[in-house]
């Protein structure tokens, strides 16, 4: 299927950047041997999975969608990859994404855009566009993506699959090529909420290699799905239903809320008053952290190095000039600016203060309700090329994603219908820190 439809011919979805054929076949044979012995099989035995190319996987290149990492072969598995492997999953290869996970359409990949399998002239969303498309196209049963400001949930909504944002600290970031370390999270794309719960159970848990991973043990997320949702309080934030929300998405999300009411949930209007500051706050903090994290790509240790530079400083500059794409350069410039002496207090420090207010909005809302439900995206998947020349329009489309990212809370995007044109619509369910069980339970009730 991948050879026929992904890249080599046919539909050219372009979700895979590298196939790990040898590793996959060896693993499949090992699982066969286990089965032949009659031994108990691990939880994900034989399940084909794909990995976003910002995570390391031994034996496969890791590009992070960037030319600057071309030729880089990481010598180890990211913890999340290692856990899938240990649970018996078959690792198919590495998935296309926006360069260093910066983007909302997968058009910022140095290796070409990904097409949305549900509508080939449309973007799959981003930055984990390849991960969402691979599940939607049936190439993999589950994939790993990363979400810094929406990059799991938004492409899941655009491609009509489930995308889970675990709480910050729930899943180890070891082996993740960092974009914005205080925001980056690893999580799964799947076809169903139950599959997402299953994969989270495998991924969750403390990792001595990531000091920000929580020591809280992972819950039994699959068993949690069997509890009824009746009696839960569902918050509906007015700020998520304002101007700019596509009417078909509004109608589909309102229908989902009615469904929860019919299932015995209490619907409670809530307020998240600082929502309007979430996009600017996110783009200050994320670019600040990115400008620092990306300083390591200087042509010395990883990937691309310019040819015949005049001296060391020219080597750094030319390497970075040649191999970073325009969006990455824009963000390094923005991030360096907001961190610079004289501007730090006005931008970076202010953004940190507003981040605290956004987090407080959620903590206050969660004193009244168990989950918060709203639209995942203001519009369905847009056409390839439609927004690629307008970074501001692209950033503003992250309006419903970035607040949960800043607050560190968990969330899931679940398909809740399609537009008249047949484009998928996603509903977002946000939950308290480490309360993935409730978020998934509500997700299962509406899928
Ligand atoms: N679209 C957002 C950005 O461009 C989010 C990306 C992400 O979550 N990695 O930064």
Coordinates of C-alpha atoms and ligand atoms in Angstrom, one line a residue:
X1 CA 0.0 0.0 0.0
X2 CA 2.7 2.4 0.9
X3 CA 4.7 1.7 -2.2
X4 CA 1.6 2.0 -4.4
X5 CA 0.0 5.0 -2.9
X6 CA 2.4 7.0 -0.9
X7 CA 5.3 8.1 -3.0
X8 CA 6.4 5.8 -5.7
X9 CA 3.4 6.1 -7.9
X10 CA -0.3 6.6 -7.8
X11 CA -1.8 9.0 -5.2
X12 CA 1.5 10.4 -3.9
X13 CA 0.4 11.3 -0.4
X14 CA 4.1 11.6 0.5
X15 CA 3.7 10.7 4.2
X16 CA 6.8 8.5 4.5
X17 CA 10.3 10.0 4.3
X18 CA 12.0 6.7 5.0
X19 CA 10.9 3.1 5.2
X20 CA 12.6 0.8 7.7
X21 CA 12.1 -2.3 5.7
X22 CA 14.8 -4.5 7.3
X23 CA 13.9 -3.6 10.8
X24 CA 10.2 -4.1 10.2
X25 CA 10.6 -7.5 8.5
X26 CA 13.0 -8.7 11.2
X27 CA 10.5 -7.7 13.8
X28 CA 7.6 -9.3 12.0
X29 CA 9.6 -12.5 11.8
X30 CA 10.4 -12.3 15.5
X31 CA 6.7 -11.9 16.4
X32 CA 5.9 -14.9 14.1
X33 CA 8.4 -17.0 16.0
X34 CA 6.9 -16.0 19.4
X35 CA 3.4 -16.9 18.1
X36 CA 4.7 -20.2 16.8
X37 CA 6.0 -21.0 20.2
X38 CA 2.6 -20.3 21.7
X39 CA 4.2 -17.7 24.0
X40 CA 1.9 -14.9 25.2
X41 CA 2.2 -12.0 22.7
X42 CA 3.0 -8.4 23.8
X43 CA 0.2 -5.9 23.7
X44 CA 1.0 -4.3 20.3
X45 CA 2.4 -7.5 18.7
X46 CA 2.5 -7.1 14.9
X47 CA 0.8 -3.7 14.9
X48 CA 2.3 -1.5 12.1
X49 CA 3.3 1.9 13.4
X50 CA 5.0 5.0 11.9
X51 CA 7.1 7.6 13.6
X52 CA 7.2 11.4 13.0
X53 CA 10.6 12.3 11.7
X54 CA 11.4 14.5 14.7
X55 CA 11.8 11.4 16.8
X56 CA 14.9 9.2 16.6
X57 CA 14.7 5.6 15.5
X58 CA 17.9 3.6 15.3
X59 CA 18.8 2.5 11.7
X60 CA 16.7 5.2 10.0
X61 CA 17.7 8.7 9.2
X62 CA 16.2 11.6 11.2
X63 CA 15.7 14.8 9.3
X64 CA 13.0 16.6 11.3
X65 CA 11.8 17.7 7.8
X66 CA 14.9 19.8 7.4
X67 CA 17.8 19.8 4.9
X68 CA 20.1 20.7 7.8
X69 CA 19.8 17.2 9.1
X70 CA 20.2 15.4 5.8
X71 CA 22.5 12.4 6.3
X72 CA 22.1 12.3 10.1
X73 CA 21.6 8.8 11.4
X74 CA 20.7 8.8 15.1
X75 CA 22.4 6.0 17.0
X76 CA 19.5 5.3 19.4
X77 CA 15.7 5.0 19.7
X78 CA 13.7 7.8 21.3
X79 CA 12.1 6.5 24.5
X80 CA 8.6 6.5 22.9
X81 CA 9.8 4.6 19.9
X82 CA 11.6 2.1 22.2
X83 CA 8.4 1.5 24.2
X84 CA 6.4 0.8 21.1
X85 CA 9.1 -1.6 19.9
X86 CA 9.2 -3.4 23.2
X87 CA 5.4 -3.7 23.1
X88 CA 5.7 -5.7 19.9
X89 CA 4.8 -3.0 17.3
X90 CA 6.4 -3.1 13.9
X91 CA 8.2 0.2 13.1
X92 CA 7.5 0.9 9.4
X93 CA 9.6 4.1 9.1
X94 CA 9.7 7.9 9.4
X95 CA 7.0 10.3 8.6
X96 CA 7.0 13.6 6.9
X97 CA 6.4 16.8 8.9
X98 CA 7.0 20.5 8.8
X99 CA 10.6 21.5 9.3
X100 CA 11.4 21.2 13.0
X101 CA 7.7 20.8 13.6
X102 CA 7.1 24.5 12.7
X103 CA 3.9 24.8 10.8
X104 CA 0.2 24.0 10.5
X105 CA 0.0 22.5 7.0
X106 CA 3.1 20.3 6.4
X107 CA 4.0 22.7 3.6
X108 CA 7.2 23.7 5.5
X109 CA 8.8 20.3 5.0
X110 CA 12.1 20.4 3.0
X111 CA 10.9 17.1 1.4
X112 CA 7.6 18.3 -0.1
X113 CA 4.1 18.7 1.1
X114 CA 1.9 15.8 2.3
X115 CA -1.5 15.4 0.7
X116 CA -4.6 14.9 2.8
X117 CA -5.8 11.3 2.0
X118 CA -9.5 12.5 2.4
X119 CA -9.1 15.2 -0.3
X120 CA -5.8 15.2 -2.2
X121 CA -5.8 18.9 -3.1
X122 CA -5.9 19.8 0.6
X123 CA -3.3 20.0 3.3
X124 CA -3.3 17.2 6.0
X125 CA -2.6 19.9 8.6
X126 CA 0.7 20.1 10.5
X127 CA 3.2 19.9 11.7
X128 CA 2.6 16.1 12.1
X129 CA 0.9 15.9 8.7
X130 CA 2.6 12.7 7.6
X131 CA 1.6 11.0 10.9
X132 CA -2.1 11.9 10.5
X133 CA -2.1 11.1 6.7
X134 CA -0.5 7.7 7.3
X135 CA -3.3 6.6 9.7
X136 CA -6.0 8.1 7.5
X137 CA -4.6 6.4 4.4
X138 CA -4.4 3.0 6.2
X139 CA -0.6 2.8 5.9
X140 CA -0.3 2.4 9.7
X141 CA -2.6 1.4 12.6
X142 CA -1.0 4.0 14.8
X143 CA 1.6 6.7 14.4
X144 CA 3.6 9.0 16.7
X145 CA 3.4 12.7 16.3
X146 CA 4.4 15.6 18.4
X147 CA 2.3 18.6 19.6
X148 CA 3.9 21.9 20.6
X149 CA 1.0 24.1 19.7
X150 CA -1.5 21.8 18.0
X151 CA 0.5 19.6 15.8
X152 CA -1.2 16.3 16.8
X153 CA -4.7 17.6 17.4
X154 CA -5.1 19.9 14.3
X155 CA -3.8 17.4 11.6
X156 CA -6.0 14.7 13.3
X157 CA -9.0 17.0 12.8
X158 CA -8.1 17.7 9.2
X159 CA -7.6 14.0 8.3
X160 CA -10.5 12.6 10.2
X161 CA -8.5 10.5 12.7
X162 CA -8.0 10.6 16.5
X163 CA -5.1 12.6 17.8
X164 CA -4.1 12.6 21.5
X165 CA -2.2 15.4 23.3
X166 CA -1.0 13.8 26.6
X167 CA -0.3 16.1 29.6
X168 CA 3.1 17.7 29.6
X169 CA 5.3 15.2 31.4
X170 CA 3.2 12.2 30.7
X171 CA 5.3 10.8 27.8
X172 CA 9.1 11.1 27.7
X173 CA 10.7 13.6 25.2
X174 CA 14.0 11.7 25.2
X175 CA 15.0 11.3 21.5
X176 CA 12.7 14.1 20.4
X177 CA 14.5 16.7 18.3
X178 CA 13.5 19.8 20.3
X179 CA 11.4 22.7 19.0
X180 CA 10.2 24.4 22.1
X181 CA 11.1 22.3 25.2
X182 CA 8.5 23.7 27.6
X183 CA 5.7 22.9 25.1
X184 CA 6.8 19.8 23.1
X185 CA 4.9 16.6 23.7
X186 CA 4.8 13.2 22.1
X187 CA 1.5 11.4 21.4
X188 CA -0.4 9.0 19.1
X189 CA -2.6 9.2 16.1
X190 CA -5.1 6.3 15.7
X191 CA -8.4 5.4 14.1
X192 CA -10.2 5.1 17.4
X193 CA -10.2 6.4 20.9
X194 CA -9.7 2.9 22.2
X195 CA -6.5 2.6 20.1
X196 CA -5.3 5.9 21.4
X197 CA -5.9 4.8 25.0
X198 CA -4.0 1.5 24.3
X199 CA -1.0 3.3 22.8
X200 CA -0.9 5.9 25.6
X201 CA -0.8 3.1 28.1
X202 CA 2.4 1.9 26.4
X203 CA 4.0 5.3 26.1
X204 CA 3.2 6.8 29.5
X205 CA 5.4 6.7 32.5
X206 CA 8.6 8.2 34.0
X207 CA 11.8 8.1 32.1
X208 CA 15.1 8.8 33.9
X209 CA 16.4 10.2 30.6
X210 CA 13.8 13.1 30.6
X211 CA 13.9 15.1 33.8
X212 CA 10.5 16.6 33.0
X213 CA 8.7 13.3 32.7
X214 CA 6.3 12.7 35.6
X215 CA 6.8 10.0 38.2
X216 CA 3.0 9.4 38.2
X217 CA 2.4 5.9 36.8
X218 CA 0.3 5.7 33.7
X219 CA -3.4 4.9 34.3
X220 CA -5.3 2.0 32.8
X221 CA -6.8 4.1 30.0
X222 CA -8.6 1.3 28.3
X223 CA -10.5 0.2 31.4
X224 CA -11.4 3.9 32.0
X225 CA -13.3 3.9 28.7
X226 CA -15.8 1.4 30.1
X227 CA -17.1 3.8 32.7
X228 CA -20.2 5.8 31.6
X229 CA -20.0 9.5 31.0
X230 CA -23.3 10.2 32.7
X231 CA -22.8 12.7 35.5
X232 CA -19.7 14.3 34.1
X233 CA -19.7 18.1 33.8
X234 CA -18.8 19.3 30.4
X235 CA -17.6 22.9 30.0
X236 CA -18.3 24.9 26.9
X237 CA -16.1 28.0 26.6
X238 CA -17.8 31.0 24.8
X239 CA -14.4 32.1 23.6
X240 CA -14.1 29.0 21.3
X241 CA -17.3 29.8 19.4
X242 CA -16.7 33.4 18.3
X243 CA -16.0 35.1 15.0
X244 CA -14.1 33.2 12.4
X245 CA -15.5 29.8 13.3
X246 CA -16.8 27.9 10.2
X247 CA -20.6 27.4 10.5
X248 CA -20.4 23.8 9.5
X249 CA -17.8 23.1 12.2
X250 CA -19.9 25.1 14.8
X251 CA -22.9 23.0 13.9
X252 CA -21.0 19.7 14.2
X253 CA -19.5 20.6 17.5
X254 CA -22.8 21.8 18.9
X255 CA -24.4 18.5 17.8
X256 CA -21.6 16.6 19.7
X257 CA -22.3 18.7 22.8
X258 CA -26.0 17.7 22.5
X259 CA -25.0 14.1 22.2
X260 CA -23.1 14.4 25.5
X261 CA -26.1 16.0 27.1
X262 CA -28.3 13.1 25.9
X263 CA -25.8 10.7 27.4
X264 CA -26.3 12.3 30.9
X265 CA -23.6 14.9 31.0
X266 CA -24.3 18.3 32.5
X267 CA -23.3 21.1 30.1
X268 CA -21.8 24.1 31.8
X269 CA -20.9 27.4 30.1
X270 CA -17.3 28.4 31.2
X271 CA -15.0 31.3 30.5
X272 CA -11.4 31.2 29.4
X273 CA -11.0 35.0 29.2
X274 CA -7.3 35.1 28.2
X275 CA -7.9 32.9 25.1
X276 CA -7.4 35.9 22.8
X277 CA -3.8 36.2 23.9
X278 CA -2.9 32.6 23.4
X279 CA -1.7 32.9 19.8
X280 CA 0.7 35.8 20.4
X281 CA 1.9 34.3 23.7
X282 CA 2.6 31.0 22.0
X283 CA 4.5 32.5 19.1
X284 CA 6.7 34.5 21.5
X285 CA 7.5 31.6 23.8
X286 CA 7.8 28.9 21.1
X287 CA 10.1 31.0 18.9
X288 CA 12.3 32.1 21.9
X289 CA 12.8 28.4 22.8
X290 CA 13.3 27.4 19.2
X291 CA 16.0 30.0 18.6
X292 CA 17.9 28.5 21.5
X293 CA 17.3 24.9 20.7
X294 CA 18.2 25.3 17.0
X295 CA 21.6 26.9 17.8
X296 CA 23.1 23.4 17.9
X297 CA 22.7 23.0 14.1
X298 CA 25.9 24.7 13.1
X299 CA 27.4 22.3 10.6
X300 CA 29.7 20.8 13.2
X301 CA 28.0 17.8 14.7
X302 CA 24.9 16.9 12.7
X303 CA 23.9 16.6 9.0
X304 CA 24.7 19.3 6.4
X305 CA 27.9 21.4 6.3
X306 CA 28.6 24.0 3.7
X307 CA 31.5 23.4 1.3
X308 CA 34.7 25.4 1.3
X309 CA 33.9 28.1 3.9
X310 CA 36.5 30.9 4.3
X311 CA 36.6 30.5 8.1
X312 CA 34.7 29.0 11.1
X313 CA 32.2 31.8 11.4
X314 CA 31.5 31.7 7.6
X315 CA 31.0 27.9 8.0
X316 CA 28.3 28.4 10.7
X317 CA 26.6 31.2 8.7
X318 CA 26.6 29.5 5.3
X319 CA 25.6 26.2 6.7
X320 CA 22.5 27.7 8.4
X321 CA 21.7 29.9 5.5
X322 CA 21.8 27.1 3.0
X323 CA 19.9 24.5 5.0
X324 CA 17.2 26.1 7.1
X325 CA 14.0 26.8 5.3
X326 CA 12.3 30.3 5.4
X327 CA 9.8 29.5 8.2
X328 CA 12.6 28.2 10.5
X329 CA 14.7 31.3 9.7
X330 CA 11.7 33.6 10.5
X331 CA 11.3 31.9 13.9
X332 CA 15.0 32.0 14.8
X333 CA 14.9 35.7 14.0
X334 CA 11.7 36.3 16.0
X335 CA 12.9 34.2 18.9
X336 CA 16.3 35.9 19.0
X337 CA 14.6 39.3 18.9
X338 CA 12.2 38.6 21.8
X339 CA 15.1 37.3 24.0
X340 CA 17.4 40.1 23.2
X341 CA 18.5 42.7 25.8
X342 CA 16.1 45.6 25.9
X343 CA 13.2 43.5 24.5
X344 CA 13.3 40.5 26.9
X345 CA 11.0 42.2 29.5
X346 CA 8.6 43.6 27.0
X347 CA 8.1 40.3 25.0
X348 CA 9.5 37.1 26.5
X349 CA 8.8 38.0 30.2
X350 CA 5.4 39.4 29.4
X351 CA 4.5 36.3 27.4
X352 CA 5.5 34.1 30.4
X353 CA 3.2 36.2 32.6
X354 CA 0.3 35.8 30.2
X355 CA 1.0 32.1 30.0
X356 CA 0.4 31.9 33.7
X357 CA -2.9 33.7 33.2
X358 CA -4.0 31.3 30.5
X359 CA -3.1 28.4 32.7
X360 CA -5.1 29.9 35.6
X361 CA -8.1 30.2 33.3
X362 CA -8.1 26.5 32.8
X363 CA -7.4 25.6 36.4
X364 CA -10.4 27.8 37.4
X365 CA -12.6 26.3 34.8
X366 CA -11.6 22.8 35.9
X367 CA -12.8 23.6 39.4
X368 CA -16.3 23.6 37.9
X369 CA -16.1 21.0 35.1
X370 CA -14.5 17.7 34.3
X371 CA -13.7 18.4 30.6
X372 CA -13.9 21.3 28.2
X373 CA -15.3 20.8 24.7
X374 CA -15.0 23.0 21.7
X375 CA -13.9 23.0 18.0
X376 CA -10.4 21.9 17.1
X377 CA -9.9 24.2 14.2
X378 CA -11.7 27.3 12.9
X379 CA -11.9 25.8 9.3
X380 CA -11.6 22.4 7.7
X381 CA -8.5 21.4 5.8
X382 CA -7.5 24.2 3.4
X383 CA -6.1 23.9 -0.1
X384 CA -2.4 23.2 -0.6
X385 CA -0.8 26.6 -1.3
X386 CA -3.8 28.6 0.0
X387 CA -2.1 30.0 3.0
X388 CA 1.6 29.3 2.4
X389 CA 2.5 32.9 1.6
X390 CA 0.7 34.3 4.6
X391 CA 2.4 33.3 7.9
X392 CA 0.1 35.5 10.0
X393 CA -3.0 33.8 8.6
X394 CA -1.4 30.4 9.3
X395 CA -0.5 31.4 12.9
X396 CA -4.0 32.7 13.6
X397 CA -5.5 29.4 12.6
X398 CA -3.9 27.9 15.7
X399 CA -6.4 29.8 17.9
X400 CA -8.0 26.7 19.4
X401 CA -4.9 24.6 19.8
X402 CA -2.3 26.7 21.5
X403 CA -4.0 27.6 24.8
X404 CA -4.0 23.9 26.0
X405 CA -0.3 23.7 24.9
X406 CA 0.6 26.7 27.0
X407 CA -1.3 25.3 30.0
X408 CA 0.3 21.9 29.8
X409 CA -3.1 20.2 30.0
X410 CA -4.2 17.1 28.0
X411 CA -6.6 17.0 25.1
X412 CA -7.9 14.9 22.2
X413 CA -9.3 15.6 18.8
X414 CA -12.0 13.2 17.7
X415 CA -13.8 13.1 14.4
X416 CA -17.3 14.4 14.7
X417 CA -18.7 14.7 11.2
X418 CA -17.8 16.1 7.8
X419 CA -18.6 19.2 5.9
X420 CA -21.1 19.1 2.9
X421 CA -17.9 18.8 0.7
X422 CA -16.9 15.7 2.7
X423 CA -14.0 17.3 4.7
X424 CA -13.5 15.9 8.2
X425 CA -14.4 17.9 11.3
X426 CA -12.8 17.4 14.7
X427 CA -14.1 18.1 18.2
X428 CA -11.5 18.9 20.9
X429 CA -11.9 17.6 24.4
X430 CA -9.5 19.2 26.9
X431 CA -8.9 17.8 30.4
X432 CA -7.1 18.4 33.7
X433 CA -3.4 17.7 34.0
X434 CA -2.9 13.9 34.0
X435 CA -6.7 13.2 33.5
X436 CA -6.3 11.6 30.1
X437 CA -8.7 8.9 31.3
X438 CA -11.6 11.3 31.4
X439 CA -10.7 13.0 28.2
X440 CA -10.6 9.6 26.4
X441 CA -13.8 8.4 28.0
X442 CA -15.7 11.5 26.7
X443 CA -14.0 11.0 23.3
X444 CA -15.2 7.4 23.2
X445 CA -18.7 8.6 23.9
X446 CA -18.8 10.9 20.9
X447 CA -16.8 9.1 18.2
Ligands
LIG1 N1 1.3 25.3 14.2 C1 2.0 25.6 15.3 C2 3.4 26.1 14.9 O1 3.6 26.3 13.8 C3 2.2 24.3 16.1 C4 3.3 23.4 15.7 C5 3.5 22.3 16.6 O2 2.6 22.0 17.4 N2 4.6 21.6 16.4 O3 4.2 26.4 15.8

